[in-house]
Amino acid sequence: MVLIRILNSWHLSEAAVTPEAAFLDRRRFLKGAIATGIAASLMGCQRPTATDDTDPTAGSPLQATRNPRFDLDGGMLGDRPLTSERVAATYNNFYEYGSNKHIWRKAQALSIDPWKVEVGGMVAKPRSFDLDDLQQFPLEERIYRFRCVEAWAMVVPWLGFPMKALIDAVEPTSAAKFVRFTSYYDPKVTQGPAFPPSAYLPWPYVEGLRIEEMTNDLAFFAIGIYGHTLPKQHGAPIRMVVPWKYGFKGAKSIARIEFTDQQPETYWNTISPGEYKFEANVEPDVPHPRWSQATERLISAQDEFSWEKRPTLLYNGYGEAVADLYDRRAI
Ligand code: MTE
């Protein structure tokens, strides 16, 4: 096993930040609010004001084998540079802590030690995994493209293990067809956005996959990023990474995983089924009802203001590995 040492070359200076519109379906959730003109407060009302010197990129070092198949050169990713660690750590979506991109300070309210991920449902060997158990999986580093449904994109080095390894550990029964992933939720900690009122949102955050999707080689659980454990705003201590799908499929801070025979109801699909599909594959020719998905804003290695317009890639460029899962086979 080749152990790698992650260099500090990703650490660039912090850029000033600007909020971006949240992507809730206003028709269902904000009708009353728009009428009273409050909706404008969605834009950036929660810009953090604290000025302490907490480092948004902090984490404990993790060692992992770099998987050359998912490397910058020669792997499946030769076409774009790595995003700066600081940009990735300060430009997040995590509605449990607010509806703008700058929630990283608020996310520090989450306590991750101790942690338990309960895995059950239709499995032969239900069990719970604590932090040490998670680090016992053979850890790999995979540099993946990341594509948000909002049409911005990054390139991120995750550390973690293939979802298939967890499947092997719990042995789903033949009746299991889907998997439900539930994020940590405690309204005292995960206070949600100030607007729309958190009480209107369908907590906890839940995502789901078909079991064949979870078994695919690319489906990954990240426990780290840029060489160390996940900062809280990225979904510590464990999150999903499904790189051929839009980023909202990647539930953060997972507390429960259940194998089931029913397609799970998921957070964004419940909020707006016409806009956020269960499948949610990256497909350039399938527009979001409110914007095109044909191109994306590739956030540069430098800061969130420097970006390059790129054509969106079908399955985010991972068709070779995942196209067989879907009726639409084209790569
Ligand atoms: N998971 C939870 N629990 N809550 C969220 O709001 N947002 C999703 C996804 N996972 C979200 C979540 C969305 S919309 C995106 S684009 C990614 O997290 C963003 O991940 P990042 O902030 O680490 O880049």
Coordinates of C-alpha atoms and ligand atoms in Angstrom, one line a residue:
M1 CA 0.0 0.0 0.0
V2 CA 1.4 3.4 -1.0
L3 CA 0.9 5.9 1.8
I4 CA 0.8 9.5 0.5
R5 CA 1.6 12.7 2.2
I6 CA -0.8 15.5 1.2
L7 CA 1.1 18.7 0.4
N8 CA -0.1 22.1 1.4
S9 CA -0.2 23.5 -2.1
W10 CA -4.0 23.7 -2.0
H11 CA -4.0 26.3 0.7
L12 CA -4.6 29.7 -0.9
S13 CA -5.6 32.9 0.7
E14 CA -9.2 33.5 1.7
A15 CA -11.2 35.3 -0.8
A16 CA -14.0 37.8 0.1
V17 CA -17.3 36.1 -0.3
T18 CA -20.6 36.9 -1.9
P19 CA -23.8 35.0 -1.4
E20 CA -25.8 33.3 -4.2
A21 CA -29.5 32.8 -4.4
A22 CA -30.8 29.8 -2.6
F23 CA -32.6 27.2 -4.7
L24 CA -35.8 26.5 -2.9
D25 CA -39.0 26.2 -4.8
R26 CA -40.6 29.4 -3.9
R27 CA -43.9 28.5 -5.3
R28 CA -44.5 25.9 -2.6
F29 CA -42.6 27.2 0.3
L30 CA -42.3 30.9 0.0
K31 CA -45.7 31.9 -1.3
G32 CA -46.7 33.8 1.8
A33 CA -43.3 35.2 2.3
I34 CA -43.0 36.6 -1.2
A35 CA -46.3 38.3 -0.7
T36 CA -44.8 40.1 2.2
G37 CA -41.5 40.8 0.5
I38 CA -39.5 38.8 3.0
A39 CA -38.0 36.6 0.3
A40 CA -35.3 39.1 -0.5
S41 CA -33.8 38.1 2.9
L42 CA -32.9 34.7 1.4
M43 CA -30.0 36.4 -0.3
G44 CA -27.2 36.6 2.1
C45 CA -29.0 37.5 5.3
Q46 CA -26.8 35.1 7.2
R47 CA -23.3 36.3 6.2
P48 CA -21.2 35.3 9.2
T49 CA -20.1 38.3 11.2
A50 CA -17.8 36.5 13.7
T51 CA -14.2 37.6 13.4
D52 CA -12.4 34.9 15.4
D53 CA -9.5 33.1 13.9
T54 CA -11.1 29.6 13.5
D55 CA -9.5 27.9 10.5
P56 CA -12.3 26.7 8.1
T57 CA -9.9 24.1 6.7
A58 CA -8.9 22.5 10.1
G59 CA -8.9 18.7 10.5
S60 CA -6.8 15.8 11.7
P61 CA -4.4 14.3 9.2
L62 CA -5.6 11.1 7.5
Q63 CA -3.5 8.7 5.5
A64 CA -4.9 7.1 2.4
T65 CA -3.9 5.4 -0.8
R66 CA -4.2 7.7 -3.8
N67 CA -6.3 6.0 -6.4
P68 CA -4.6 6.7 -9.7
R69 CA -7.9 6.1 -11.6
F70 CA -9.2 9.3 -10.0
D71 CA -6.2 11.5 -10.2
L72 CA -5.6 14.8 -11.9
D73 CA -3.3 13.4 -14.6
G74 CA -3.9 10.2 -16.3
G75 CA -7.1 9.5 -14.3
M76 CA -10.7 10.4 -15.2
L77 CA -10.0 14.0 -14.6
G78 CA -7.4 15.5 -16.9
D79 CA -9.6 18.4 -17.9
R80 CA -9.6 20.7 -14.9
P81 CA -7.6 22.0 -11.9
L82 CA -8.2 21.2 -8.2
T83 CA -10.3 23.8 -6.4
S84 CA -8.5 25.7 -3.6
E85 CA -9.1 24.1 -0.2
R86 CA -10.2 27.4 1.3
V87 CA -12.7 28.1 -1.4
A88 CA -14.2 24.6 -1.0
A89 CA -14.3 25.1 2.8
T90 CA -16.0 28.5 2.7
Y91 CA -18.5 28.0 -0.1
N92 CA -20.9 25.3 1.0
N93 CA -24.5 24.2 0.9
F94 CA -25.7 22.9 4.2
Y95 CA -29.3 23.9 5.0
E96 CA -29.1 22.7 8.5
Y97 CA -27.0 25.8 9.2
G98 CA -28.5 28.3 6.8
S99 CA -29.6 28.9 3.2
N100 CA -26.6 30.7 1.9
K101 CA -23.1 29.6 1.0
H102 CA -21.3 31.0 4.0
I103 CA -22.4 28.7 6.8
W104 CA -19.1 27.3 7.8
R105 CA -18.9 29.1 11.1
K106 CA -22.5 28.1 12.1
A107 CA -21.7 24.5 11.2
Q108 CA -19.0 24.5 14.0
A109 CA -22.0 24.0 16.4
L110 CA -22.1 20.3 15.4
S111 CA -20.4 17.9 17.8
I112 CA -19.0 14.9 16.1
D113 CA -17.2 13.0 18.8
P114 CA -18.7 10.6 19.8
W115 CA -20.6 9.7 16.6
K116 CA -22.6 6.7 15.6
V117 CA -23.8 5.7 12.1
E118 CA -26.5 3.1 12.6
V119 CA -26.8 0.8 9.6
G120 CA -29.9 -1.5 9.4
G121 CA -33.1 -2.3 7.7
M122 CA -32.9 -5.2 5.2
V123 CA -29.5 -6.5 6.1
A124 CA -28.1 -9.7 7.6
K125 CA -25.7 -7.9 9.9
P126 CA -27.0 -4.6 11.2
R127 CA -24.4 -2.7 13.1
S128 CA -23.3 0.7 14.2
F129 CA -20.0 2.3 13.2
D130 CA -18.2 4.8 15.5
L131 CA -15.4 7.1 14.4
D132 CA -12.7 4.5 14.9
D133 CA -14.7 1.9 12.9
L134 CA -15.0 4.4 10.0
Q135 CA -11.3 4.8 10.0
Q136 CA -10.8 1.1 9.8
F137 CA -12.0 0.9 6.3
P138 CA -9.1 0.9 3.8
L139 CA -9.0 4.6 3.0
E140 CA -8.4 5.9 -0.5
E141 CA -8.0 9.4 -1.9
R142 CA -10.1 10.1 -5.0
I143 CA -10.1 13.4 -6.8
Y144 CA -13.6 13.8 -8.2
R145 CA -15.4 16.5 -10.2
F146 CA -18.2 18.0 -8.1
R147 CA -21.3 19.5 -9.8
C148 CA -24.0 21.3 -7.9
V149 CA -27.5 21.4 -9.4
E150 CA -27.1 25.2 -9.2
A151 CA -24.6 24.9 -12.1
W152 CA -21.4 25.6 -10.2
A153 CA -18.6 23.0 -10.2
M154 CA -15.4 22.2 -8.3
V155 CA -12.7 19.6 -8.2
V156 CA -12.2 18.1 -4.8
P157 CA -9.8 15.4 -3.3
W158 CA -11.9 13.2 -1.0
L159 CA -10.6 10.7 1.5
G160 CA -12.8 7.7 2.3
F161 CA -13.9 4.3 1.1
P162 CA -16.2 2.9 -1.6
M163 CA -19.8 2.4 -0.5
K164 CA -19.4 -1.2 -1.6
A165 CA -17.2 -1.8 1.4
L166 CA -20.0 -0.9 3.8
I167 CA -22.4 -3.1 1.8
D168 CA -20.0 -6.0 2.2
A169 CA -19.9 -5.4 5.9
V170 CA -23.7 -5.5 6.5
E171 CA -24.8 -7.9 3.8
P172 CA -28.1 -6.6 2.5
T173 CA -30.8 -9.2 1.9
S174 CA -32.1 -9.9 -1.6
A175 CA -35.3 -7.9 -0.7
A176 CA -33.3 -4.6 -0.4
K177 CA -33.7 -2.4 -3.5
F178 CA -33.0 1.1 -2.2
V179 CA -30.9 2.7 0.5
R180 CA -31.9 5.7 2.7
F181 CA -29.2 8.0 4.1
T182 CA -30.3 10.3 6.9
S183 CA -28.3 13.3 8.1
Y184 CA -27.9 14.3 11.7
Y185 CA -30.7 16.5 12.9
D186 CA -31.2 18.2 16.2
P187 CA -33.0 21.5 16.0
K188 CA -31.0 22.8 19.0
V189 CA -27.9 22.4 16.8
T190 CA -29.0 22.3 13.3
Q191 CA -31.1 25.4 13.5
G192 CA -31.8 25.6 9.8
P193 CA -32.2 28.8 7.8
A194 CA -33.6 31.9 9.3
F195 CA -35.8 32.1 6.2
P196 CA -37.8 30.2 5.2
P197 CA -38.5 29.2 8.7
S198 CA -36.8 25.9 9.5
A199 CA -40.1 24.5 10.8
Y200 CA -41.5 24.5 7.2
L201 CA -38.7 22.3 5.9
P202 CA -38.9 18.5 5.7
W203 CA -36.2 17.6 8.2
P204 CA -34.1 15.5 8.6
Y205 CA -32.2 15.8 5.3
V206 CA -32.6 12.4 3.6
E207 CA -31.1 11.1 0.4
G208 CA -31.5 7.8 -1.4
L209 CA -29.9 5.6 -4.0
R210 CA -30.9 2.4 -5.7
I211 CA -28.8 -0.4 -4.4
E212 CA -27.1 -0.9 -7.8
E213 CA -26.0 2.7 -7.7
M214 CA -24.6 2.3 -4.2
T215 CA -22.7 -0.8 -5.4
N216 CA -21.1 1.1 -8.3
D217 CA -17.4 1.5 -7.9
L218 CA -17.6 5.3 -7.9
A219 CA -20.1 5.7 -5.0
F220 CA -18.0 6.8 -2.1
F221 CA -18.3 7.7 1.6
A222 CA -15.9 10.6 2.4
I223 CA -14.6 10.9 5.9
G224 CA -11.9 13.4 4.8
I225 CA -10.9 16.0 2.3
Y226 CA -7.6 17.6 1.3
G227 CA -5.6 15.1 3.4
H228 CA -7.4 15.5 6.7
T229 CA -10.7 14.7 8.4
L230 CA -13.8 16.5 7.0
P231 CA -14.4 20.0 8.4
K232 CA -17.9 20.2 9.8
Q233 CA -19.3 22.3 7.0
H234 CA -18.4 19.6 4.5
G235 CA -20.5 17.1 6.4
A236 CA -18.2 15.6 9.2
P237 CA -17.7 13.0 10.1
I238 CA -19.0 11.1 7.1
R239 CA -20.9 12.1 4.0
M240 CA -21.9 10.6 0.6
V241 CA -20.1 11.4 -2.6
V242 CA -21.8 10.4 -5.8
P243 CA -19.9 12.2 -8.5
W244 CA -22.1 11.5 -11.5
K245 CA -25.1 13.0 -9.7
Y246 CA -25.9 16.6 -8.6
G247 CA -24.3 17.5 -5.3
F248 CA -27.6 17.5 -3.4
K249 CA -27.6 13.7 -3.6
G250 CA -24.5 13.7 -1.3
A251 CA -26.1 13.8 2.2
K252 CA -23.7 15.2 4.9
S253 CA -23.1 14.2 8.5
I254 CA -24.8 10.8 8.1
A255 CA -26.4 9.3 11.2
R256 CA -28.4 6.5 9.8
I257 CA -28.3 4.2 6.7
E258 CA -31.2 1.9 6.0
F259 CA -31.7 -0.7 3.3
T260 CA -35.3 -0.9 2.2
D261 CA -37.5 -2.2 -0.6
Q262 CA -39.2 1.2 -1.1
Q263 CA -37.8 4.3 -2.8
P264 CA -37.1 6.7 0.0
E265 CA -38.7 10.1 0.1
T266 CA -35.9 12.6 -0.1
Y267 CA -35.4 16.1 1.2
W268 CA -35.2 18.2 -2.0
N269 CA -37.5 16.0 -3.9
T270 CA -40.1 16.5 -1.2
I271 CA -39.7 20.2 -1.4
S272 CA -39.9 20.4 -5.1
P273 CA -40.3 17.1 -7.0
G274 CA -40.4 18.9 -10.4
E275 CA -37.0 20.4 -9.9
Y276 CA -35.0 17.9 -7.8
K277 CA -35.5 14.4 -9.1
F278 CA -34.7 11.2 -7.2
E279 CA -32.2 10.1 -9.9
A280 CA -30.6 13.5 -10.3
N281 CA -27.9 12.5 -12.7
V282 CA -25.8 15.3 -14.3
E283 CA -27.4 15.6 -17.8
P284 CA -26.6 18.7 -19.8
D285 CA -29.6 18.4 -22.0
V286 CA -32.1 18.2 -19.2
P287 CA -32.6 21.7 -18.0
H288 CA -33.6 22.6 -14.5
P289 CA -37.1 24.2 -14.9
R290 CA -35.6 27.6 -13.9
W291 CA -32.1 27.4 -15.6
S292 CA -30.1 25.6 -18.2
Q293 CA -27.8 22.8 -17.3
A294 CA -25.9 22.9 -20.6
T295 CA -22.9 24.8 -19.1
E296 CA -21.4 25.1 -15.7
R297 CA -19.4 27.7 -13.7
L298 CA -16.2 25.9 -12.9
I299 CA -14.9 27.6 -9.8
S300 CA -11.2 28.1 -10.3
A301 CA -8.4 27.0 -8.2
Q302 CA -8.1 30.6 -6.8
D303 CA -11.3 32.0 -5.4
E304 CA -15.1 31.8 -5.8
F305 CA -15.1 34.9 -8.1
S306 CA -12.8 33.4 -10.7
W307 CA -14.6 30.9 -12.8
E308 CA -14.7 29.5 -16.2
K309 CA -17.7 28.6 -18.2
R310 CA -17.5 25.0 -19.3
P311 CA -19.9 22.6 -21.1
T312 CA -21.5 20.3 -18.6
L313 CA -20.5 16.7 -19.1
L314 CA -23.0 13.9 -19.3
Y315 CA -22.9 12.0 -16.0
N316 CA -20.3 14.7 -15.0
G317 CA -17.8 12.9 -17.2
Y318 CA -18.2 9.5 -15.5
G319 CA -20.3 7.8 -18.1
E320 CA -17.8 5.2 -18.8
A321 CA -18.3 3.9 -15.2
V322 CA -22.0 4.5 -14.7
A323 CA -23.9 4.6 -18.0
D324 CA -24.9 0.9 -17.7
L325 CA -27.0 1.8 -14.7
Y326 CA -29.4 3.8 -16.8
D327 CA -31.7 3.4 -19.8
R328 CA -29.9 6.3 -21.4
R329 CA -26.6 4.6 -22.3
A330 CA -24.8 7.3 -24.1
I331 CA -21.4 8.4 -22.8
Ligands
MTE1 N1 -26.5 17.5 3.1 C1 -27.2 18.0 4.1 N2 -27.4 17.2 5.2 N3 -27.8 19.2 4.0 C2 -27.6 20.0 2.9 O1 -28.1 21.1 2.9 N4 -26.6 20.2 0.6 C3 -26.3 19.4 -0.5 C4 -25.2 18.4 -0.2 N5 -25.4 17.7 1.0 C5 -26.8 19.5 1.8 C6 -26.2 18.2 2.0 C7 -25.9 20.2 -1.7 S1 -27.2 21.1 -2.4 C8 -24.6 20.3 -2.1 S2 -24.2 21.1 -3.6 C9 -23.5 19.7 -1.4 O2 -24.0 19.1 -0.2 C10 -22.4 20.7 -1.1 O3 -21.3 20.1 -0.5 P1 -20.1 21.0 0.0 O4 -20.7 22.1 0.8 O5 -19.2 20.1 0.8 O6 -19.4 21.5 -1.3

